[in-house]
Coordinates of C-alpha atoms and ligand atoms in Angstrom, one line a residue:
M14 CA 124.8 69.3 97.0
S15 CA 125.3 66.1 98.9
S16 CA 122.1 64.3 98.2
A17 CA 120.8 62.1 95.3
P18 CA 118.8 63.8 92.5
P19 CA 115.0 63.3 92.7
T20 CA 113.7 60.1 91.1
P21 CA 110.3 60.2 89.5
V22 CA 107.5 58.3 91.3
A23 CA 107.1 54.9 89.7
S24 CA 103.5 54.8 88.8
P25 CA 101.0 57.7 88.4
R26 CA 98.5 55.7 90.4
Q27 CA 100.9 55.4 93.4
L28 CA 100.7 58.1 96.0
P29 CA 103.8 60.2 96.5
D30 CA 105.8 59.4 99.6
L31 CA 105.7 62.8 101.5
S32 CA 108.3 61.5 104.0
D33 CA 111.0 61.2 101.3
T34 CA 113.4 63.8 102.6
A35 CA 116.1 63.1 100.0
I36 CA 113.6 64.5 97.4
A37 CA 112.2 67.1 99.7
F38 CA 115.7 68.7 100.3
A39 CA 117.5 67.7 97.1
D40 CA 118.3 71.4 96.3
K41 CA 119.4 72.3 99.8
S42 CA 123.1 72.2 100.7
N43 CA 124.2 70.9 104.1
A44 CA 124.7 74.5 105.1
D45 CA 121.2 75.4 104.0
L46 CA 119.8 72.6 106.1
W47 CA 121.9 73.5 109.2
R48 CA 120.7 77.2 109.0
A49 CA 117.1 76.1 108.6
T50 CA 117.2 73.7 111.5
W51 CA 118.8 76.4 113.7
L52 CA 116.1 78.9 112.6
F53 CA 113.2 76.6 113.3
R54 CA 114.6 75.7 116.7
I55 CA 114.8 79.4 117.6
I56 CA 111.3 80.4 116.3
G57 CA 109.8 77.2 117.9
N58 CA 110.9 78.5 121.3
P59 CA 108.1 80.8 122.6
T60 CA 110.3 82.9 124.9
V61 CA 113.2 83.4 122.4
S62 CA 110.7 83.9 119.6
S63 CA 108.7 86.6 121.4
I64 CA 111.8 88.5 122.5
G65 CA 113.1 88.3 119.0
Q66 CA 109.9 89.5 117.4
G67 CA 109.7 92.5 119.8
F68 CA 113.4 93.4 119.4
T69 CA 113.3 93.1 115.6
T70 CA 110.2 95.4 115.3
V71 CA 111.8 98.1 117.6
A72 CA 115.2 97.8 116.0
M73 CA 113.8 98.2 112.5
A74 CA 111.7 101.2 113.7
L75 CA 114.9 102.8 115.2
H76 CA 116.9 102.0 112.0
L77 CA 119.4 99.9 113.9
P78 CA 121.6 98.0 111.5
I79 CA 120.0 94.6 111.8
K80 CA 118.8 94.3 108.2
G81 CA 121.8 92.1 107.3
A82 CA 121.1 89.7 110.1
I83 CA 117.5 89.4 109.2
K84 CA 118.3 89.0 105.5
A85 CA 120.8 86.2 106.1
T86 CA 118.4 84.2 108.4
I87 CA 114.6 84.4 108.5
F88 CA 114.3 86.4 105.3
K89 CA 116.5 83.9 103.4
Q90 CA 114.3 81.0 104.7
F91 CA 110.9 82.5 103.8
C92 CA 111.4 85.1 101.1
G93 CA 112.6 85.0 97.5
G94 CA 114.4 88.3 97.6
E95 CA 113.9 92.1 97.9
T96 CA 112.8 92.5 94.3
I97 CA 111.1 90.5 91.5
A98 CA 114.5 90.2 89.8
E99 CA 116.1 88.7 92.9
S100 CA 113.1 86.4 93.4
L101 CA 113.4 85.0 89.8
E102 CA 116.5 83.2 90.9
T103 CA 114.4 81.4 93.5
A104 CA 111.8 80.7 90.8
A105 CA 114.4 79.2 88.5
R106 CA 115.7 77.0 91.4
L107 CA 112.1 75.8 92.1
A108 CA 111.4 75.3 88.4
K109 CA 114.3 72.8 88.3
S110 CA 112.3 70.6 90.7
G111 CA 109.1 71.2 88.7
I112 CA 107.6 73.6 91.2
G113 CA 105.9 76.8 90.2
T114 CA 106.4 80.2 91.8
I115 CA 103.7 82.6 92.9
L116 CA 105.4 86.0 93.4
D117 CA 103.8 87.6 96.4
H118 CA 104.6 91.3 97.0
S119 CA 104.7 91.5 100.7
V120 CA 103.2 94.8 101.5
E121 CA 100.2 95.0 103.7
G122 CA 98.3 97.4 105.9
Q123 CA 99.5 100.4 104.0
D124 CA 96.9 103.1 104.2
D125 CA 98.0 106.0 102.1
E126 CA 96.7 106.3 98.6
D127 CA 100.1 106.4 96.9
A128 CA 101.2 103.2 98.6
L129 CA 98.0 101.5 97.6
D130 CA 98.6 102.6 94.0
D131 CA 102.2 101.4 94.2
T132 CA 100.9 97.9 95.2
V133 CA 98.8 97.8 92.0
T134 CA 101.8 98.8 89.9
E135 CA 103.9 96.1 91.5
V136 CA 101.3 93.4 91.2
L137 CA 100.9 94.4 87.5
R138 CA 104.6 93.8 87.1
T139 CA 104.3 90.3 88.5
I140 CA 101.5 89.6 86.0
A141 CA 103.7 90.9 83.2
V142 CA 106.6 88.7 84.3
A143 CA 104.3 85.7 84.7
K144 CA 103.0 86.1 81.2
E145 CA 106.5 85.6 79.9
R146 CA 107.4 82.6 82.1
K147 CA 106.0 79.1 82.3
D148 CA 107.2 78.7 85.9
I149 CA 104.9 81.3 87.3
P150 CA 101.4 79.8 87.1
F151 CA 99.5 82.3 89.3
C152 CA 99.8 85.8 90.6
V153 CA 98.4 87.0 94.0
F154 CA 97.7 90.1 96.1
K155 CA 96.3 90.9 99.5
P156 CA 93.2 93.2 99.5
T157 CA 94.7 95.3 102.3
G158 CA 97.5 96.1 99.8
I159 CA 95.0 98.0 97.7
S160 CA 92.5 99.3 100.2
R161 CA 92.7 101.1 103.5
T162 CA 92.0 98.5 106.1
A163 CA 89.4 100.6 108.1
L164 CA 87.5 101.2 104.8
L165 CA 87.3 97.5 104.2
A166 CA 86.0 97.1 107.7
D167 CA 83.4 99.9 107.3
V168 CA 82.1 98.6 104.0
S169 CA 82.0 95.0 105.5
A170 CA 80.0 96.3 108.5
G171 CA 77.5 98.0 106.1
K172 CA 78.4 101.5 107.5
S173 CA 77.2 104.4 105.3
L174 CA 80.1 106.1 103.6
N175 CA 80.5 109.9 103.3
A176 CA 81.2 111.4 99.9
A177 CA 85.0 111.2 100.3
E178 CA 84.8 107.6 101.5
Q179 CA 82.6 106.7 98.6
A180 CA 85.2 108.1 96.2
E181 CA 87.9 106.2 98.0
W182 CA 85.9 103.0 97.7
Q183 CA 85.5 103.6 94.0
R184 CA 89.3 103.9 93.7
V185 CA 89.6 100.5 95.5
Q186 CA 87.3 99.0 93.0
Q187 CA 89.2 100.5 90.1
R188 CA 92.4 99.1 91.4
L189 CA 90.9 95.7 91.7
E190 CA 89.5 96.0 88.1
R191 CA 92.8 96.9 86.7
L192 CA 94.5 93.9 88.3
C193 CA 91.7 91.5 87.2
Q194 CA 91.7 92.9 83.7
A195 CA 95.5 92.6 83.4
A196 CA 95.3 89.0 84.7
H197 CA 92.6 88.2 82.2
D198 CA 94.5 89.8 79.3
A199 CA 97.6 87.9 80.3
D200 CA 95.6 84.7 80.9
I201 CA 97.3 84.3 84.3
P202 CA 95.0 83.3 87.2
L203 CA 95.0 85.8 90.0
L204 CA 94.6 84.8 93.7
V205 CA 92.9 87.2 96.1
D206 CA 94.1 86.4 99.6
A207 CA 91.7 86.2 102.5
E208 CA 92.0 88.5 105.5
E209 CA 90.3 88.8 108.9
S210 CA 86.6 88.0 109.0
W211 CA 85.5 91.6 109.7
L212 CA 87.1 92.7 106.4
Q213 CA 85.9 89.7 104.3
P214 CA 82.3 90.6 103.4
A215 CA 83.5 93.6 101.3
I216 CA 86.3 91.5 99.8
D217 CA 84.0 88.6 98.9
A218 CA 81.5 90.9 97.3
L219 CA 84.1 92.6 95.2
V220 CA 85.7 89.3 94.1
E221 CA 82.4 87.8 93.2
T222 CA 81.7 90.7 90.9
M223 CA 85.2 90.2 89.3
M224 CA 84.6 86.4 88.9
A225 CA 81.3 87.0 87.2
R226 CA 83.1 89.4 84.7
F227 CA 86.4 87.7 84.1
N228 CA 85.8 84.0 84.7
R229 CA 83.5 83.4 81.7
S230 CA 85.6 80.7 80.0
R231 CA 87.8 79.6 82.8
A232 CA 88.8 80.7 86.4
I233 CA 91.0 83.7 86.2
V234 CA 90.0 85.4 89.5
Y235 CA 90.2 83.2 92.6
N236 CA 88.7 84.0 96.0
T237 CA 90.0 82.4 99.2
A238 CA 88.0 80.3 101.6
Q239 CA 89.3 80.0 105.2
L240 CA 88.0 76.7 106.5
Y241 CA 88.8 77.5 110.1
R242 CA 85.6 79.6 109.9
H243 CA 82.6 77.6 110.7
D244 CA 80.5 79.3 107.9
R245 CA 83.0 78.8 105.0
L246 CA 81.9 75.4 103.8
A247 CA 78.4 76.8 103.3
F248 CA 80.0 79.9 101.7
L249 CA 82.0 77.7 99.3
K250 CA 78.8 75.9 98.2
T251 CA 76.8 79.2 97.8
S252 CA 79.7 80.7 95.8
H253 CA 79.6 77.7 93.5
T254 CA 75.8 77.8 93.1
K255 CA 76.1 81.5 92.2
A256 CA 78.7 80.7 89.6
V257 CA 76.5 78.0 88.1
E258 CA 73.6 80.4 88.0
G259 CA 75.7 83.2 86.7
G260 CA 77.4 81.1 84.0
Y261 CA 80.9 81.7 85.2
H262 CA 83.7 79.6 86.8
F263 CA 84.4 79.7 90.5
G264 CA 88.1 79.9 91.3
V265 CA 88.9 79.3 95.0
K266 CA 92.0 78.8 97.1
L267 CA 91.3 76.6 100.1
V268 CA 93.2 77.4 103.3
R269 CA 92.6 76.8 107.0
G270 CA 93.3 80.4 108.0
A271 CA 96.1 82.5 109.4
Y272 CA 94.4 84.7 112.0
M273 CA 92.9 82.3 114.5
E274 CA 94.2 84.0 117.7
K275 CA 93.4 87.5 116.5
E276 CA 89.9 86.4 115.5
R277 CA 89.2 84.8 118.9
E278 CA 90.6 87.7 120.8
R279 CA 88.4 90.2 118.9
A280 CA 85.3 88.1 119.2
A281 CA 85.9 87.9 123.0
E282 CA 86.5 91.7 123.2
M283 CA 83.3 92.5 121.2
G284 CA 81.3 89.9 123.1
H285 CA 80.5 88.1 119.8
P286 CA 80.6 84.3 119.2
S287 CA 83.9 83.4 117.6
P288 CA 83.7 82.8 113.8
I289 CA 86.4 80.1 114.2
H290 CA 85.6 76.5 114.8
A291 CA 86.0 75.4 118.4
D292 CA 88.8 72.8 117.6
K293 CA 91.2 71.7 115.0
A294 CA 89.3 68.5 114.3
A295 CA 86.4 70.5 113.0
V296 CA 88.7 72.6 110.8
D297 CA 90.3 69.6 109.3
R298 CA 86.9 68.0 108.7
D299 CA 85.7 71.1 106.8
Y300 CA 88.9 71.5 104.9
D301 CA 88.8 68.0 103.6
A302 CA 85.1 68.3 102.9
A303 CA 85.9 71.4 100.8
I304 CA 88.4 69.4 98.8
V305 CA 85.9 66.7 98.1
Y306 CA 83.2 69.3 97.2
C307 CA 85.5 71.1 94.8
L308 CA 86.7 67.9 93.2
E309 CA 83.2 66.8 92.6
H310 CA 82.3 70.0 90.9
L311 CA 85.3 70.5 88.6
E312 CA 83.1 71.4 85.7
R313 CA 82.6 74.8 87.3
I314 CA 85.3 75.0 90.0
A315 CA 89.1 75.4 89.8
F316 CA 90.9 75.3 93.1
M317 CA 94.2 75.5 94.9
A318 CA 94.8 73.5 98.1
G319 CA 97.0 76.0 100.0
T320 CA 98.1 73.8 102.8
H321 CA 101.0 72.3 104.7
N322 CA 98.8 69.5 106.0
E323 CA 100.1 66.2 104.7
K324 CA 96.8 64.3 105.2
S325 CA 94.8 66.9 103.2
S326 CA 97.4 67.0 100.5
L327 CA 97.4 63.2 100.2
L328 CA 93.6 63.1 100.3
L329 CA 93.5 65.3 97.3
A330 CA 96.2 63.3 95.5
R331 CA 94.3 60.1 96.2
L332 CA 90.9 61.4 95.1
M333 CA 92.4 62.7 91.9
N334 CA 93.6 59.1 91.2
E335 CA 90.3 57.7 92.1
H336 CA 88.4 60.1 89.9
G337 CA 90.8 59.5 87.1
I338 CA 91.8 63.2 87.0
A339 CA 95.2 63.9 85.3
H340 CA 97.8 65.0 87.9
S341 CA 98.5 68.0 85.6
D342 CA 94.8 69.1 85.3
D343 CA 95.0 72.9 85.3
R344 CA 91.9 73.2 87.6
I345 CA 93.8 71.8 90.6
C346 CA 97.0 73.0 92.2
F347 CA 98.8 72.3 95.5
A348 CA 100.6 75.2 97.1
Q349 CA 102.8 75.8 100.1
L350 CA 104.8 78.8 101.4
L351 CA 108.5 79.1 100.5
G352 CA 110.6 77.7 103.3
M353 CA 107.9 75.4 104.6
S354 CA 106.7 71.9 103.9
D355 CA 109.1 71.2 101.1
N356 CA 108.3 67.5 101.6
I357 CA 104.9 68.2 100.1
S358 CA 105.8 70.4 97.2
Y359 CA 109.0 68.5 96.2
N360 CA 107.4 65.1 96.4
L361 CA 104.2 66.0 94.5
A362 CA 106.0 67.7 91.6
P363 CA 107.9 64.6 90.3
A364 CA 104.6 62.8 90.1
Q365 CA 103.4 65.6 87.8
Y366 CA 101.0 67.1 90.3
R367 CA 100.8 70.9 89.9
A368 CA 102.7 72.2 92.9
A369 CA 103.6 75.8 93.6
K370 CA 105.2 77.9 96.3
Y371 CA 104.1 81.4 97.4
V372 CA 107.4 83.3 97.1
H373 CA 107.2 86.4 99.2
Y374 CA 109.4 89.3 98.3
G375 CA 109.9 92.9 99.2
P376 CA 112.3 95.2 101.1
V377 CA 113.2 93.7 104.4
R378 CA 111.3 96.4 106.4
D379 CA 108.1 95.8 104.4
V380 CA 108.3 92.0 104.7
L381 CA 108.7 92.1 108.4
P382 CA 105.0 91.7 109.3
Y383 CA 104.9 88.6 107.1
L384 CA 108.1 87.2 108.7
I385 CA 106.7 87.9 112.2
R386 CA 103.5 85.9 111.2
R387 CA 105.7 83.0 110.0
A388 CA 107.6 83.0 113.3
A389 CA 104.4 83.4 115.3
E390 CA 102.7 80.6 113.4
N391 CA 105.6 78.3 113.9
T392 CA 105.6 79.1 117.6
S393 CA 101.9 79.1 118.3
V394 CA 100.5 76.4 116.1
K395 CA 101.3 73.1 117.7
G396 CA 102.9 70.7 115.4
Q397 CA 104.2 72.9 112.5
T398 CA 107.7 73.5 113.9
G399 CA 108.0 69.9 115.1
R400 CA 107.0 68.8 111.6
E401 CA 109.6 71.0 109.8
L402 CA 112.3 70.2 112.3
G403 CA 111.7 66.5 112.2
L404 CA 112.0 66.4 108.5
M405 CA 115.2 68.4 108.4
L406 CA 116.8 66.4 111.2
A407 CA 115.9 63.2 109.4
E408 CA 117.5 64.4 106.2
R409 CA 120.7 65.5 108.1
R410 CA 120.9 62.0 109.6
R411 CA 120.3 60.4 106.2
R412 CA 123.2 62.5 104.7
K413 CA 125.5 61.5 107.5
G414 CA 124.7 57.9 106.5
Ligands
FAD501 C1 99.7 78.8 99.5 C2 99.1 79.3 100.8 C3 98.3 80.4 100.7 C4 97.7 80.9 101.9 N1 96.9 82.0 101.8 C5 96.2 82.4 102.9 C6 95.2 83.4 102.9 O1 94.9 84.0 101.8 N2 94.6 83.8 104.0 C7 94.8 83.2 105.2 O2 94.2 83.5 106.2 N3 95.8 82.2 105.3 C8 96.5 81.8 104.2 N4 97.4 80.8 104.3 C9 97.8 80.3 105.7 C10 96.9 79.2 106.1 O3 95.6 79.7 106.3 C11 97.3 78.5 107.3 O4 97.6 79.4 108.4 C12 98.5 77.6 107.2 O5 98.7 77.1 105.9 C13 98.5 76.5 108.2 O6 97.4 75.6 107.9 P1 97.7 74.2 107.2 O7 96.5 73.8 106.4 O8 98.9 74.4 106.4 O9 98.0 73.1 108.2 P2 97.7 72.6 109.7 O10 99.0 72.7 110.4 O11 97.1 71.3 109.6 O12 96.7 73.6 110.4 C14 97.1 74.6 111.1 C15 95.9 75.6 111.0 O13 94.7 74.9 111.6 C16 93.9 75.9 112.3 N5 93.9 75.5 113.7 C17 95.0 75.1 114.5 N6 94.6 74.8 115.7 C18 93.3 75.1 115.8 C19 92.3 75.1 116.9 N7 92.7 74.7 118.1 N8 91.1 75.5 116.6 C20 90.7 75.9 115.3 N9 91.6 76.0 114.3 C21 92.9 75.6 114.5 C22 94.6 77.2 112.1 O14 94.0 77.8 110.9 C23 96.1 76.9 111.8 O15 96.7 77.8 111.0 C24 98.0 80.3 103.2 C25 98.8 79.2 103.2 C26 99.3 78.7 102.1 C27 100.2 77.4 102.2

């Protein structure tokens, strides 16, 4: 390691400097930085990235021997390992910098019942591991990991289910109950990821039932609000009101949303108005308004700011100072994805803010859709790649002196 160790922020009232790359990359070797810079350059190039994504998908389907290459590059950047045991090494490394790990079993869109049951078994394992370790503050799962995607869409659309589908839906509810019960018994908050808008009504209804049951004394079950949707700020407020009326705590992860292009394409295809805000400025406005709202209702709300946006992260840090809220308050957490925005996580943690990383793990083949999303996001969303690259290049320059 060629950089200086992180120094704690001088005063708890002072805002962390998110541009401090020495702290952000303190646990990255020069070789790690070189590899990450190279990777972000490749995935930031739309032509190379799209050829790469297509080739990778076909090559994996044909069982071509490319697993090693994926594992040494994009997988190493964005994933903790293929198993929980492998990922715990990543967790230990993050813990040295005061950052928590959220083990995220990267399986999605699996439709057969055995695979859905396997997801439950795996998420239960993460809850059991989290119970034993202080560096794993949350667990998480994707609803499409425990339900057939088309079933979520049918229930969301209010379609009437036949007898077999009703039985299938009951099994989904039982899977969810098992996960929430285990999280409650282990006293580990459980995040439920948000999916596409046409799956979300069913998910929201299920999660609300679980919150009413398991969030009696504190938030154990967390829903996710995607603020790129123009209806989600109102949804956030309604969910809070329901929690107040129902005498339970509302747990929520605030994100902007990962499926913008897919949402817009589908809305256009169906001739519906898009559920997504027309521009980024409106999304940013709602995201920050959601932070303010949550912060002002902490007696009933616990929330996670799942974001790589520096302005939103600093807004939250500043408001916590202004409201006199302890940085370590367990109702507030900042979270980023492993391999992205280390400048946020690594600079918040020394100032005792609760910062955590989603650490995706799973066999390379299963993690591929997630990796392709990471590549696509870094190609399609203007700014993200430039932001990551700029920070890495600045740190490389700093190390060269
Ligand atoms: C810990 C964590 C958990 C997450 N969990 C989920 C989840 O459960 N479900 C989910 O969907 N996503 C999830 N995400 C991904 C997240 O929704 C965003 O895709 C990603 O974090 C980028 O947004 P940002 O706030 O980090 O930063 P920014 O770079 O400021 O924002 C980029 C985002 O803004 C929005 N956007 C960009 N351009 C436009 C435009 N022209 N019009 C409208 N909107 C625009 C898009 O949502 C885009 O992803 C998670 C992210 C993190 C860090």
